[in-house]
Amino acid sequence: MKAEEFISHEEILETLAYAEKNKNNLVLVDEIIDKARLRKGLNHREAPVLLACEDENKLQEIYALAKQIKLDFYGNRIVLFAPLYLSNYCINGCTYCPYHAKNKHIARKKLTQEEVVAEVIALQDMGHKRLALEIGEDPVNNPIEYILECINTIYSIKHKNGAIRRVNVNIAATTVEDYRKLKAAGIGTYILFQETYHKESYEQLHPIGPKHNYAYHTEAMDRAMEGGIDDVGLGVLFGLERYKYEFAGLLMHVEHLEAVYGVGPHTISVPRIKRADDIDPSVFTNGIDDEVFAKIVALIRISVPYTGMIISTRENQQVRERVLHLGISQISGGSRTSVGGYMYEERPTDTEQFDVSDQRTLDEVIKWLMQLGFLPSFCTACYRKGRTGDRFMELCKSKQIQNCCHPNAMLTLKEFLVDYASEETRILGEKLIETELLNIQKEKVRQVCAGYLKKIETGMRDFRF
């Protein structure tokens, strides 16, 4: 199916008109909220009505429901990851990204394999187990062979007790053959932000380079699925277009993946445009404030209850704290958005893709999450055990995934506490694990988990979570 068939501009306009017409129809609003309570999601016609509704009481109902749905599907777990920038060479002309080809004063850099090793060791020394690779589009400097070599290097590095157990990949739209190569290399989720679903705006925002091709970019997830990658991650860059348009387009993309492949997005990311080298976000007139941002997060959660939701260090601590309670299940910590940024003690800024608003260390983020009542997790067992695609979705939609993920979250947190945590974080974490262990209802699961926790404590590790 072609992009303009499953992301129909006319249908989105009709949807937004319908939402505007019914935003004060509280009978319909209640019907949609009641449907959302069934935990089966909302479609692209229903959810925009709630996005348009401005009734404060209904908004509070939506927030409460989003919080409960997140707990029902994912519990109190928050998965941690870090981005790893391999190269900022790029031939595209994206007007919102400092890596655009016409930016002649930003430092261009591509990591050697030796530098990849240094970066990964630095990330392992923080405690990270899961990375998201970021690479500019440049077939000469960043061919698929280079990316595959980097992935192989990353997986090969064992430093002290550190190991990267899963590499997710955020690279430009590519061919089915290349997606097959990425799958064979053992990647986790393939992530690609649509940026905007508005075709005319998309083409204006991408004036040059292969990314200018709206259809090729929008149909990338179909090719990834054909290439055997059954965990894909969607996202738009809020602020480029009208947020209501993007929200409807995003849900239409979700529905397309569900209808054609039986598997919706493994994750949905919610980045907002931020200041960068030669990028001034104020020139983009569709920016959204924190209130609208929180509403979008909550409505994605109740509309796509099974998906993992990601927020990065683009957002500051206060914003991240708020949306953690509204549906976010994955966050980055200790992030650096420059090429080669981790191997240096001071954060280099000459190759940053965007300003990092939350500059706390991973240890500080872990402590903060626990103080908020969340269970930090570095678990990657679903990938290792083949629980991806429809197998993951079957467990997640039936709310059974917690039986796998919750114990593994405790075990990976224990690893972090033993190997990397500050004393204050370790004490807080030990108390949290003790409480979480007591809350496991199945006695056999509790006993097995306690046994593994003891093994970690004594350094006996012949397993991976």
CSV table of C-alpha atoms in Angstrom, one decimal:
chain,number,residue,atom,x,y,z
A,1,MET,CA,0.0,0.0,0.0
A,2,LYS,CA,1.2,3.5,-0.9
A,3,ALA,CA,1.9,6.1,1.8
A,4,GLU,CA,-0.8,8.4,0.6
A,5,GLU,CA,-3.3,5.6,0.9
A,6,PHE,CA,-2.7,4.9,4.6
A,7,ILE,CA,-1.9,8.5,5.5
A,8,SER,CA,-4.7,10.2,3.7
A,9,HIS,CA,-4.5,14.0,3.8
A,10,GLU,CA,-8.2,14.3,3.1
A,11,GLU,CA,-9.1,11.9,5.8
A,12,ILE,CA,-7.0,13.8,8.4
A,13,LEU,CA,-8.7,17.1,7.5
A,14,GLU,CA,-12.1,15.5,7.8
A,15,THR,CA,-11.0,13.9,11.1
A,16,LEU,CA,-9.9,17.3,12.5
A,17,ALA,CA,-13.1,18.9,11.4
A,18,TYR,CA,-15.1,16.2,13.1
A,19,ALA,CA,-13.1,16.6,16.3
A,20,GLU,CA,-13.6,20.4,16.3
A,21,LYS,CA,-17.3,20.0,15.7
A,22,ASN,CA,-17.6,17.6,18.6
A,23,LYS,CA,-15.1,18.9,21.1
A,24,ASN,CA,-17.9,20.1,23.3
A,25,ASN,CA,-20.1,17.1,22.8
A,26,LEU,CA,-19.6,15.7,26.2
A,27,VAL,CA,-21.9,12.7,25.6
A,28,LEU,CA,-19.6,11.6,22.7
A,29,VAL,CA,-16.5,12.5,24.8
A,30,ASP,CA,-17.7,10.2,27.6
A,31,GLU,CA,-18.4,7.4,25.1
A,32,ILE,CA,-14.9,7.6,23.7
A,33,ILE,CA,-13.4,7.7,27.2
A,34,ASP,CA,-15.5,4.7,28.2
A,35,LYS,CA,-14.2,2.8,25.1
A,36,ALA,CA,-10.6,3.7,26.1
A,37,ARG,CA,-11.3,2.2,29.5
A,38,LEU,CA,-11.6,-1.2,27.8
A,39,ARG,CA,-7.8,-1.0,27.1
A,40,LYS,CA,-8.3,-1.9,23.4
A,41,GLY,CA,-7.2,1.6,22.2
A,42,LEU,CA,-8.9,4.3,20.1
A,43,ASN,CA,-8.8,4.9,16.4
A,44,HIS,CA,-7.8,8.0,14.5
A,45,ARG,CA,-11.4,9.4,14.4
A,46,GLU,CA,-12.0,9.0,18.1
A,47,ALA,CA,-8.8,10.1,19.9
A,48,PRO,CA,-8.7,13.5,18.1
A,49,VAL,CA,-12.0,14.4,19.7
A,50,LEU,CA,-10.4,14.0,23.1
A,51,LEU,CA,-7.4,16.1,21.9
A,52,ALA,CA,-9.7,18.9,20.9
A,53,CYS,CA,-11.9,18.7,24.0
A,54,GLU,CA,-11.0,21.5,26.5
A,55,ASP,CA,-13.2,20.4,29.4
A,56,GLU,CA,-10.9,20.3,32.5
A,57,ASN,CA,-12.8,17.5,34.2
A,58,LYS,CA,-12.6,15.3,31.1
A,59,LEU,CA,-8.9,16.1,30.8
A,60,GLN,CA,-8.3,14.9,34.4
A,61,GLU,CA,-10.2,11.7,33.6
A,62,ILE,CA,-7.9,11.2,30.6
A,63,TYR,CA,-4.8,11.8,32.7
A,64,ALA,CA,-6.0,9.3,35.4
A,65,LEU,CA,-6.9,6.7,32.8
A,66,ALA,CA,-3.5,7.1,31.0
A,67,LYS,CA,-1.7,6.6,34.3
A,68,GLN,CA,-3.7,3.5,35.1
A,69,ILE,CA,-3.3,2.0,31.6
A,70,LYS,CA,0.4,2.4,31.7
A,71,LEU,CA,0.5,0.6,35.1
A,72,ASP,CA,-1.8,-2.2,33.7
A,73,PHE,CA,0.5,-2.9,30.7
A,74,TYR,CA,3.9,-1.9,32.0
A,75,GLY,CA,3.7,-1.7,35.7
A,76,ASN,CA,6.0,0.8,37.5
A,77,ARG,CA,9.0,-0.1,35.3
A,78,ILE,CA,11.0,2.5,33.3
A,79,VAL,CA,13.5,1.2,30.8
A,80,LEU,CA,16.8,3.0,30.4
A,81,PHE,CA,18.8,3.6,27.3
A,82,ALA,CA,21.4,5.9,25.8
A,83,PRO,CA,21.9,7.3,22.2
A,84,LEU,CA,25.2,6.6,20.6
A,85,TYR,CA,26.1,9.0,17.7
A,86,LEU,CA,28.3,7.3,15.1
A,87,SER,CA,28.5,10.0,12.5
A,88,ASN,CA,27.0,13.4,11.6
A,89,TYR,CA,28.0,13.3,7.9
A,90,CYS,CA,24.7,13.8,6.1
A,91,ILE,CA,23.6,14.7,2.6
A,92,ASN,CA,20.0,15.7,3.5
A,93,GLY,CA,18.8,19.3,3.8
A,94,CYS,CA,16.5,18.9,6.9
A,95,THR,CA,15.8,22.5,8.0
A,96,TYR,CA,15.4,21.6,11.6
A,97,CYS,CA,18.6,19.6,12.1
A,98,PRO,CA,22.1,21.0,12.4
A,99,TYR,CA,23.5,18.0,10.5
A,100,HIS,CA,22.0,19.3,7.2
A,101,ALA,CA,24.3,19.3,4.3
A,102,LYS,CA,24.5,23.1,3.9
A,103,ASN,CA,25.8,23.6,7.5
A,104,LYS,CA,29.5,24.3,6.7
A,105,HIS,CA,30.7,25.3,10.1
A,106,ILE,CA,29.6,22.4,12.3
A,107,ALA,CA,32.4,19.9,12.9
A,108,ARG,CA,31.9,16.7,10.9
A,109,LYS,CA,33.0,13.5,12.5
A,110,LYS,CA,32.7,9.8,12.0
A,111,LEU,CA,33.8,7.3,14.7
A,112,THR,CA,36.5,4.8,13.9
A,113,GLN,CA,36.0,1.3,15.3
A,114,GLU,CA,38.6,2.2,18.0
A,115,GLU,CA,36.5,5.2,18.9
A,116,VAL,CA,33.4,3.1,19.0
A,117,VAL,CA,35.1,0.8,21.5
A,118,ALA,CA,36.0,3.8,23.6
A,119,GLU,CA,32.5,5.2,23.5
A,120,VAL,CA,30.9,1.8,24.4
A,121,ILE,CA,33.3,1.3,27.3
A,122,ALA,CA,32.4,4.7,28.6
A,123,LEU,CA,28.7,3.8,28.4
A,124,GLN,CA,29.3,0.4,30.0
A,125,ASP,CA,31.1,2.1,32.8
A,126,MET,CA,27.9,4.2,33.4
A,127,GLY,CA,25.9,1.0,33.6
A,128,HIS,CA,24.1,1.1,30.2
A,129,LYS,CA,23.0,-2.2,28.6
A,130,ARG,CA,20.8,-0.8,25.7
A,131,LEU,CA,21.8,1.7,23.0
A,132,ALA,CA,20.1,3.6,20.2
A,133,LEU,CA,22.4,4.2,17.3
A,134,GLU,CA,22.1,7.5,15.5
A,135,ILE,CA,23.8,8.1,12.1
A,136,GLY,CA,23.4,10.8,9.4
A,137,GLU,CA,22.4,9.7,5.9
A,138,ASP,CA,25.5,9.6,3.7
A,139,PRO,CA,26.0,6.5,1.5
A,140,VAL,CA,29.7,7.4,1.0
A,141,ASN,CA,30.7,8.1,4.7
A,142,ASN,CA,28.0,6.0,6.4
A,143,PRO,CA,27.2,3.0,4.2
A,144,ILE,CA,25.3,0.0,5.6
A,145,GLU,CA,28.6,-1.9,5.8
A,146,TYR,CA,29.9,0.7,8.3
A,147,ILE,CA,26.8,0.5,10.4
A,148,LEU,CA,26.9,-3.3,10.5
A,149,GLU,CA,30.6,-3.2,11.4
A,150,CYS,CA,29.8,-0.8,14.3
A,151,ILE,CA,27.0,-3.1,15.5
A,152,ASN,CA,29.4,-6.1,15.5
A,153,THR,CA,32.0,-4.1,17.4
A,154,ILE,CA,29.5,-2.9,20.0
A,155,TYR,CA,28.3,-6.5,20.7
A,156,SER,CA,31.8,-7.8,21.0
A,157,ILE,CA,32.9,-5.5,23.8
A,158,LYS,CA,33.0,-7.0,27.3
A,159,HIS,CA,34.5,-4.6,29.8
A,160,LYS,CA,34.5,-5.6,33.5
A,161,ASN,CA,30.9,-6.6,34.1
A,162,GLY,CA,29.7,-4.4,31.3
A,163,ALA,CA,28.1,-5.5,28.0
A,164,ILE,CA,25.7,-3.9,25.6
A,165,ARG,CA,22.9,-6.5,25.2
A,166,ARG,CA,20.7,-4.8,22.7
A,167,VAL,CA,21.4,-2.2,20.0
A,168,ASN,CA,18.4,-0.4,18.6
A,169,VAL,CA,19.0,1.5,15.3
A,170,ASN,CA,17.7,4.9,14.2
A,171,ILE,CA,18.9,5.3,10.6
A,172,ALA,CA,17.5,6.7,7.4
A,173,ALA,CA,14.9,4.9,5.4
A,174,THR,CA,16.6,2.1,3.4
A,175,THR,CA,16.0,-1.0,1.3
A,176,VAL,CA,14.4,-4.3,2.2
A,177,GLU,CA,17.9,-5.9,1.6
A,178,ASP,CA,19.5,-3.5,4.1
A,179,TYR,CA,16.8,-4.2,6.7
A,180,ARG,CA,17.5,-7.9,6.3
A,181,LYS,CA,21.2,-7.2,7.0
A,182,LEU,CA,20.2,-5.2,10.1
A,183,LYS,CA,18.0,-8.0,11.3
A,184,ALA,CA,20.8,-10.5,10.8
A,185,ALA,CA,23.1,-8.3,12.8
A,186,GLY,CA,20.9,-8.7,15.8
A,187,ILE,CA,19.3,-5.3,16.2
A,188,GLY,CA,16.4,-4.8,18.5
A,189,THR,CA,14.0,-2.1,17.4
A,190,TYR,CA,14.3,-0.2,14.1
A,191,ILE,CA,13.3,3.5,14.8
A,192,LEU,CA,12.5,6.1,12.3
A,193,PHE,CA,10.8,9.4,13.0
A,194,GLN,CA,8.3,10.5,10.4
A,195,GLU,CA,9.1,14.1,11.4
A,196,THR,CA,5.8,15.2,9.9
A,197,TYR,CA,2.9,13.4,8.2
A,198,HIS,CA,1.9,16.5,6.2
A,199,LYS,CA,3.3,15.8,2.8
A,200,GLU,CA,3.6,19.4,1.5
A,201,SER,CA,5.3,20.5,4.8
A,202,TYR,CA,7.5,17.4,4.7
A,203,GLU,CA,8.8,18.2,1.2
A,204,GLN,CA,9.5,21.9,2.2
A,205,LEU,CA,11.3,20.8,5.4
A,206,HIS,CA,13.5,18.3,3.4
A,207,PRO,CA,14.4,20.4,0.3
A,208,ILE,CA,17.4,18.3,-0.8
A,209,GLY,CA,18.7,14.8,-0.4
A,210,PRO,CA,17.1,11.3,-0.5
A,211,LYS,CA,14.9,12.2,2.6
A,212,HIS,CA,13.0,14.6,0.3
A,213,ASN,CA,11.0,11.5,-1.0
A,214,TYR,CA,8.0,11.5,1.3
A,215,ALA,CA,6.6,8.2,0.1
A,216,TYR,CA,9.9,6.3,0.4
A,217,HIS,CA,10.4,7.6,3.9
A,218,THR,CA,6.8,7.0,5.0
A,219,GLU,CA,6.8,3.4,3.6
A,220,ALA,CA,10.1,2.5,5.4
A,221,MET,CA,8.3,0.5,8.2
A,222,ASP,CA,6.6,-1.6,5.6
A,223,ARG,CA,10.0,-2.5,4.0
A,224,ALA,CA,11.5,-3.1,7.5
A,225,MET,CA,8.7,-5.5,8.2
A,226,GLU,CA,9.3,-7.2,4.9
A,227,GLY,CA,12.9,-7.5,5.8
A,228,GLY,CA,12.1,-9.4,9.0
A,229,ILE,CA,12.3,-6.5,11.5
A,230,ASP,CA,9.1,-7.0,13.5
A,231,ASP,CA,9.8,-4.4,16.2
A,232,VAL,CA,9.6,-0.9,14.8
A,233,GLY,CA,9.4,2.5,16.5
A,234,LEU,CA,7.4,5.5,15.2
A,235,GLY,CA,7.6,9.2,16.1
A,236,VAL,CA,7.0,12.7,14.9
A,237,LEU,CA,9.0,15.8,15.7
A,238,PHE,CA,6.3,18.0,17.4
A,239,GLY,CA,6.6,21.6,16.4
A,240,LEU,CA,7.1,21.2,12.7
A,241,GLU,CA,3.4,21.0,11.8
A,242,ARG,CA,0.1,21.4,13.6
A,243,TYR,CA,0.1,18.9,16.4
A,244,LYS,CA,-3.5,17.8,15.8
A,245,TYR,CA,-2.6,16.9,12.3
A,246,GLU,CA,0.4,14.9,13.4
A,247,PHE,CA,-1.5,13.1,16.1
A,248,ALA,CA,-4.1,11.9,13.6
A,249,GLY,CA,-1.5,10.9,11.1
A,250,LEU,CA,0.4,9.0,13.7
A,251,LEU,CA,-2.6,7.0,14.7
A,252,MET,CA,-3.4,6.2,11.0
A,253,HIS,CA,0.2,4.8,10.7
A,254,VAL,CA,-0.4,2.7,13.8
A,255,GLU,CA,-3.7,1.4,12.3
A,256,HIS,CA,-1.9,0.6,9.0
A,257,LEU,CA,0.8,-1.5,10.7
A,258,GLU,CA,-1.8,-3.3,12.7
A,259,ALA,CA,-4.0,-4.1,9.7
A,260,VAL,CA,-1.3,-5.2,7.3
A,261,TYR,CA,1.2,-6.9,9.6
A,262,GLY,CA,-0.8,-7.7,12.8
A,263,VAL,CA,1.8,-5.8,14.8
A,264,GLY,CA,1.6,-2.2,15.8
A,265,PRO,CA,4.6,-0.1,16.7
A,266,HIS,CA,6.8,-1.5,19.5
A,267,THR,CA,7.6,2.1,20.5
A,268,ILE,CA,6.3,5.7,19.9
A,269,SER,CA,8.7,8.6,20.6
A,270,VAL,CA,7.5,12.1,21.3
A,271,PRO,CA,10.4,14.5,20.6
A,272,ARG,CA,9.8,18.3,20.4
A,273,ILE,CA,12.0,20.5,18.3
A,274,LYS,CA,14.9,22.0,20.3
A,275,ARG,CA,17.7,24.5,19.8
A,276,ALA,CA,20.8,23.3,18.1
A,277,ASP,CA,23.9,24.6,16.3
A,278,ASP,CA,22.3,26.7,13.6
A,279,ILE,CA,18.7,25.9,14.4
A,280,ASP,CA,16.4,28.4,16.2
A,281,PRO,CA,13.2,26.6,17.2
A,282,SER,CA,11.3,29.9,17.4
A,283,VAL,CA,11.2,30.1,13.6
A,284,PHE,CA,9.0,27.1,13.6
A,285,THR,CA,5.5,28.4,14.4
A,286,ASN,CA,3.8,25.2,15.4
A,287,GLY,CA,5.6,24.6,18.7
A,288,ILE,CA,3.6,23.2,21.6
A,289,ASP,CA,3.7,24.1,25.2
A,290,ASP,CA,4.1,21.7,28.2
A,291,GLU,CA,0.3,21.4,28.7
A,292,VAL,CA,-0.4,20.3,25.2
A,293,PHE,CA,2.6,18.0,25.3
A,294,ALA,CA,1.3,16.3,28.4
A,295,LYS,CA,-2.1,15.9,26.8
A,296,ILE,CA,-0.6,14.3,23.7
A,297,VAL,CA,1.4,11.8,25.8
A,298,ALA,CA,-1.6,10.8,27.7
A,299,LEU,CA,-3.8,10.4,24.6
A,300,ILE,CA,-1.2,8.3,22.8
A,301,ARG,CA,-1.1,6.0,25.9
A,302,ILE,CA,-4.8,5.4,25.9
A,303,SER,CA,-5.0,5.2,22.1
A,304,VAL,CA,-2.2,2.7,21.7
A,305,PRO,CA,-2.1,1.1,25.2
A,306,TYR,CA,0.4,-1.7,24.2
A,307,THR,CA,3.2,0.5,22.8
A,308,GLY,CA,6.3,1.5,24.6
A,309,MET,CA,6.6,5.3,24.9
A,310,ILE,CA,9.9,7.1,24.8
A,311,ILE,CA,11.1,10.5,26.0
A,312,SER,CA,14.7,11.7,25.6
A,313,THR,CA,16.9,14.2,27.3
A,314,ARG,CA,15.5,16.8,24.9
A,315,GLU,CA,13.1,17.5,27.7
A,316,ASN,CA,14.1,18.8,31.1
A,317,GLN,CA,13.6,17.0,34.4
A,318,GLN,CA,10.3,18.7,35.2
A,319,VAL,CA,8.7,17.8,31.9
A,320,ARG,CA,10.0,14.3,32.0
A,321,GLU,CA,8.7,13.8,35.6
A,322,ARG,CA,5.2,14.9,34.6
A,323,VAL,CA,4.9,12.6,31.6
A,324,LEU,CA,6.4,9.6,33.3
A,325,HIS,CA,3.1,9.5,35.2
A,326,LEU,CA,1.1,9.8,31.9
A,327,GLY,CA,2.4,6.9,29.9
A,328,ILE,CA,6.1,7.1,29.3
A,329,SER,CA,7.9,3.7,29.7
A,330,GLN,CA,11.4,4.4,28.3
A,331,ILE,CA,13.8,7.2,28.9
A,332,SER,CA,17.4,8.1,28.1
A,333,GLY,CA,19.8,8.9,30.9
A,334,GLY,CA,23.3,10.4,31.0
A,335,SER,CA,22.9,11.1,27.3
A,336,ARG,CA,25.3,13.0,25.0
A,337,THR,CA,24.1,13.9,21.5
A,338,SER,CA,27.5,14.6,19.9
A,339,VAL,CA,29.6,12.2,17.9
A,340,GLY,CA,32.3,10.8,20.3
A,341,GLY,CA,30.7,12.6,23.3
A,342,TYR,CA,31.0,9.9,25.9
A,343,MET,CA,34.8,9.3,25.8
A,344,TYR,CA,35.5,12.8,27.2
A,345,GLU,CA,34.9,13.9,30.7
A,346,GLU,CA,33.5,17.3,29.6
A,347,ARG,CA,30.5,17.2,27.3
A,348,PRO,CA,31.6,18.3,23.8
A,349,THR,CA,29.1,20.5,22.0
A,350,ASP,CA,30.7,21.0,18.6
A,351,THR,CA,28.9,18.0,17.0
A,352,GLU,CA,25.7,18.0,19.1
A,353,GLN,CA,22.4,17.3,17.2
A,354,PHE,CA,20.4,19.2,19.8
A,355,ASP,CA,20.7,20.8,23.2
A,356,VAL,CA,20.4,18.3,26.1
A,357,SER,CA,18.0,19.7,28.6
A,358,ASP,CA,18.4,17.0,31.3
A,359,GLN,CA,22.2,16.7,31.9
A,360,ARG,CA,22.1,14.5,35.0
A,361,THR,CA,24.2,11.4,35.2
A,362,LEU,CA,22.7,7.9,34.8
A,363,ASP,CA,23.2,7.3,38.5
A,364,GLU,CA,21.2,10.5,39.3
A,365,VAL,CA,18.5,9.6,36.9
A,366,ILE,CA,18.2,6.1,38.5
A,367,LYS,CA,18.0,7.5,42.0
A,368,TRP,CA,15.4,10.1,40.8
A,369,LEU,CA,13.2,7.4,39.2
A,370,MET,CA,13.3,5.3,42.4
A,371,GLN,CA,12.4,8.3,44.5
A,372,LEU,CA,9.3,8.8,42.3
A,373,GLY,CA,8.3,5.2,42.9
A,374,PHE,CA,9.4,3.7,39.6
A,375,LEU,CA,11.5,0.6,39.0
A,376,PRO,CA,14.4,1.3,36.7
A,377,SER,CA,15.1,-1.5,34.2
A,378,PHE,CA,17.9,-2.4,31.9
A,379,CYS,CA,16.2,-5.6,30.7
A,380,THR,CA,16.7,-6.9,27.2
A,381,ALA,CA,15.5,-10.4,27.7
A,382,CYS,CA,12.5,-10.2,25.2
A,383,TYR,CA,15.0,-9.7,22.3
A,384,ARG,CA,17.2,-12.5,23.6
A,385,LYS,CA,14.3,-14.9,24.0
A,386,GLY,CA,12.6,-14.0,20.7
A,387,ARG,CA,9.7,-12.2,22.3
A,388,THR,CA,9.4,-9.7,19.5
A,389,GLY,CA,6.7,-8.7,17.0
A,390,ASP,CA,3.5,-10.6,17.4
A,391,ARG,CA,4.9,-12.7,20.2
A,392,PHE,CA,5.6,-9.6,22.3
A,393,MET,CA,2.3,-8.0,21.4
A,394,GLU,CA,0.3,-11.1,22.4
A,395,LEU,CA,1.9,-11.0,25.8
A,396,CYS,CA,1.6,-7.3,26.2
A,397,LYS,CA,-2.0,-6.9,25.0
A,398,SER,CA,-3.0,-9.6,27.5
A,399,LYS,CA,-1.1,-7.8,30.2
A,400,GLN,CA,1.1,-10.9,30.8
A,401,ILE,CA,4.4,-9.3,29.8
A,402,GLN,CA,4.9,-8.1,33.3
A,403,ASN,CA,5.4,-11.7,34.4
A,404,CYS,CA,8.6,-11.6,32.3
A,405,CYS,CA,9.7,-8.0,32.6
A,406,HIS,CA,9.1,-7.2,36.2
A,407,PRO,CA,11.4,-9.8,37.7
A,408,ASN,CA,14.0,-9.0,35.0
A,409,ALA,CA,13.8,-5.3,35.8
A,410,MET,CA,14.6,-6.1,39.5
A,411,LEU,CA,17.6,-8.3,38.4
A,412,THR,CA,19.1,-5.7,36.0
A,413,LEU,CA,18.6,-3.0,38.6
A,414,LYS,CA,20.5,-5.2,41.1
A,415,GLU,CA,23.3,-5.5,38.6
A,416,PHE,CA,23.5,-1.7,38.3
A,417,LEU,CA,23.5,-1.3,42.1
A,418,VAL,CA,26.3,-3.8,42.6
A,419,ASP,CA,28.5,-2.7,39.7
A,420,TYR,CA,27.9,1.0,39.2
A,421,ALA,CA,25.7,2.8,41.7
A,422,SER,CA,26.7,5.5,44.2
A,423,GLU,CA,26.2,4.5,47.8
A,424,GLU,CA,23.1,6.6,48.2
A,425,THR,CA,21.6,5.1,45.1
A,426,ARG,CA,22.5,1.6,46.1
A,427,ILE,CA,20.9,1.8,49.5
A,428,LEU,CA,17.7,3.2,48.0
A,429,GLY,CA,17.7,0.5,45.3
A,430,GLU,CA,18.2,-2.3,47.7
A,431,LYS,CA,15.1,-1.2,49.7
A,432,LEU,CA,13.1,-0.9,46.5
A,433,ILE,CA,14.1,-4.4,45.3
A,434,GLU,CA,13.2,-5.8,48.7
A,435,THR,CA,9.7,-4.3,48.5
A,436,GLU,CA,9.2,-5.3,44.9
A,437,LEU,CA,10.3,-8.9,45.7
A,438,LEU,CA,7.7,-9.1,48.5
A,439,ASN,CA,5.0,-7.9,46.0
A,440,ILE,CA,5.6,-10.8,43.6
A,441,GLN,CA,2.5,-12.9,44.0
A,442,LYS,CA,3.7,-16.2,42.7
A,443,GLU,CA,5.9,-18.0,45.3
A,444,LYS,CA,7.9,-19.9,42.7
A,445,VAL,CA,8.7,-16.8,40.8
A,446,ARG,CA,9.7,-15.0,44.0
A,447,GLN,CA,12.0,-17.8,44.9
A,448,VAL,CA,13.7,-18.0,41.5
A,449,CYS,CA,14.1,-14.2,41.5
A,450,ALA,CA,15.6,-14.2,45.0
A,451,GLY,CA,18.1,-16.9,43.9
A,452,TYR,CA,19.3,-14.8,40.9
A,453,LEU,CA,19.5,-11.7,43.1
A,454,LYS,CA,21.8,-13.7,45.4
A,455,LYS,CA,23.9,-14.8,42.5
A,456,ILE,CA,24.4,-11.2,41.3
A,457,GLU,CA,25.4,-10.2,44.8
A,458,THR,CA,28.1,-12.9,44.9
A,459,GLY,CA,29.3,-12.3,41.3
A,460,MET,CA,28.0,-15.6,39.9
A,461,ARG,CA,26.6,-14.5,36.6
A,462,ASP,CA,26.1,-17.0,33.9
A,463,PHE,CA,22.9,-15.5,32.6
A,464,ARG,CA,21.6,-12.5,30.8
A,465,PHE,CA,18.4,-10.6,31.3
